[in-house]
Amino acid sequence: MEVLLEKTVHLTTKHDRTNVILLFTVPHDFARLEISIAYSPKYITDPQDVKKAVMDCYRKYLLPEDVPETVDPAQFRLSNLLTLSLDCNGRYVGAAHRQAPLQFHVISKEKSSRGFWKCAVEKGEWRAMINVHSLAAGTVDYEIQIVGKEEGEA
């Protein structure tokens, strides 16, 4: 087992609707990659933060005369949505466009997790991309670990 990438990325509202690229090198071929992801918070629970986010959206997407004066934050459940895509030596390997804040993915030529192509884990330059679809909270910590494993390793 070899840790190829282990990082905590501190995301803020400036990252909303952007892609954050994490480069890593695979020094030699492996039987598989194992990718673990965790981010938090998933949901925005502070009523003032919910109210501000909803009102900001209303002001941005509604006509001025349609924007309510106030909203009840209890009527909304806002979540952050961050997904992962992966490239190898300039080729698209796939994406995990899932809602879960905890995820585990495998990449190999025999079997890969849903959303990823079956492909050999070959030596070269790889790119993990955090797709920040929605960052409704002020800050989010995104943890990622990518491990290369040899044939027969648990």
XYZ file of C-alpha atoms in Angstrom:
154
model
C 0.000 0.000 0.000
C 1.264 3.427 -0.906
C -0.430 6.718 -0.013
C -0.439 8.771 -3.199
C -2.473 11.747 -1.994
C -3.621 12.711 1.476
C -4.950 16.187 1.945
C -7.484 18.324 3.750
C -8.738 21.182 1.614
C -10.343 24.124 3.414
C -13.039 25.478 1.116
C -14.791 28.817 1.474
C -17.588 30.566 -0.390
C -15.005 31.763 -2.953
C -14.836 28.120 -4.122
C -18.604 27.907 -4.751
C -19.284 26.657 -8.291
C -15.610 26.021 -9.054
C -13.353 23.016 -9.503
C -10.402 22.475 -7.192
C -7.642 20.434 -8.843
C -5.464 18.098 -6.793
C -2.526 16.677 -8.729
C -0.799 13.468 -7.718
C 1.748 11.132 -9.264
C 1.399 7.378 -9.501
C 5.066 6.256 -9.420
C 4.409 2.796 -10.903
C 1.484 0.629 -11.946
C -0.846 -0.622 -9.198
C -3.598 -3.236 -9.145
C -6.082 -0.651 -7.872
C -6.660 2.766 -6.363
C -8.759 3.217 -3.257
C -10.184 6.679 -2.701
C -11.693 7.831 0.597
C -13.525 11.139 0.836
C -15.154 12.973 3.735
C -16.469 16.508 3.912
C -18.343 18.528 6.483
C -20.609 20.106 7.188
C -23.078 18.509 4.807
C -26.085 20.521 5.964
C -26.357 24.153 6.985
C -28.082 24.243 10.343
C -27.634 27.790 11.618
C -30.967 29.578 10.956
C -29.274 32.890 10.124
C -26.979 31.194 7.580
C -29.959 29.433 5.993
C -31.934 32.664 5.833
C -29.026 34.567 4.269
C -28.366 31.848 1.655
C -32.031 31.637 0.640
C -32.455 35.394 0.442
C -29.236 35.725 -1.589
C -30.625 33.197 -4.097
C -33.991 34.909 -4.250
C -32.329 38.248 -4.940
C -30.129 36.700 -7.595
C -32.728 34.634 -9.454
C -36.091 36.340 -8.924
C -37.454 39.597 -10.194
C -37.228 42.272 -7.479
C -41.013 42.361 -7.058
C -41.043 38.580 -6.425
C -38.470 38.600 -3.626
C -40.166 38.079 -0.255
C -39.223 40.368 2.605
C -38.242 37.447 4.783
C -38.181 33.648 4.842
C -38.674 31.017 7.522
C -35.359 29.102 7.721
C -37.180 26.071 9.146
C -38.816 25.600 5.730
C -35.469 24.938 4.032
C -32.871 22.195 4.231
C -29.742 23.491 2.548
C -26.796 21.247 1.826
C -23.323 21.517 0.445
C -22.684 19.417 -2.657
C -19.142 18.444 -3.528
C -18.322 15.669 -5.967
C -15.153 14.101 -7.342
C -13.891 13.458 -10.853
C -10.664 11.752 -11.847
C -8.265 11.923 -14.832
C -5.205 9.811 -15.655
C -2.510 11.081 -18.015
C -5.043 13.445 -19.594
C -7.793 10.796 -19.971
C -11.108 10.991 -18.147
C -11.490 8.124 -15.654
C -14.913 9.087 -14.326
C -16.828 10.892 -11.634
C -18.632 10.223 -8.394
C -21.532 12.654 -8.489
C -23.075 11.585 -5.210
C -24.742 13.411 -2.339
C -23.037 11.508 0.499
C -20.453 13.389 2.575
C -18.575 10.097 3.197
C -17.517 8.090 0.146
C -15.216 5.222 -0.818
C -14.279 4.405 -4.419
C -12.149 1.771 -6.155
C -10.498 2.078 -9.548
C -9.078 -1.000 -11.304
C -9.123 -2.698 -14.680
C -11.364 -5.493 -13.334
C -13.873 -3.422 -11.401
C -14.406 0.236 -10.637
C -16.961 2.049 -8.521
C -20.106 3.381 -10.190
C -19.343 6.408 -12.323
C -15.744 5.406 -13.044
C -14.430 3.461 -16.038
C -12.695 0.166 -15.480
C -9.092 1.042 -16.206
C -5.576 0.007 -15.341
C -3.965 2.060 -12.611
C -0.928 3.101 -14.568
C 2.140 5.131 -13.784
C 1.820 8.808 -14.553
C 0.204 12.092 -13.700
C -3.255 11.864 -12.215
C -5.716 14.577 -11.317
C -8.472 14.468 -8.723
C -10.929 17.304 -9.118
C -13.259 18.467 -6.377
C -16.361 19.740 -8.153
C -17.863 22.338 -5.811
C -21.442 22.402 -7.087
C -22.856 24.205 -4.060
C -21.120 25.537 -0.995
C -23.956 26.987 1.019
C -22.021 26.960 4.299
C -19.325 29.533 4.891
C -16.581 26.910 5.070
C -16.220 23.206 4.372
C -13.341 20.867 5.139
C -12.824 18.261 2.405
C -10.570 15.322 3.252
C -9.283 12.996 0.577
C -6.941 10.033 0.663
C -5.897 8.080 -2.417
C -3.990 4.845 -1.921
C -2.348 2.586 -4.497
C -2.576 -1.134 -3.744
C -0.832 -4.146 -5.223
C -2.518 -7.399 -6.232
C -3.506 -9.398 -3.120
C -3.380 -6.468 -0.683
C -6.437 -6.159 1.519
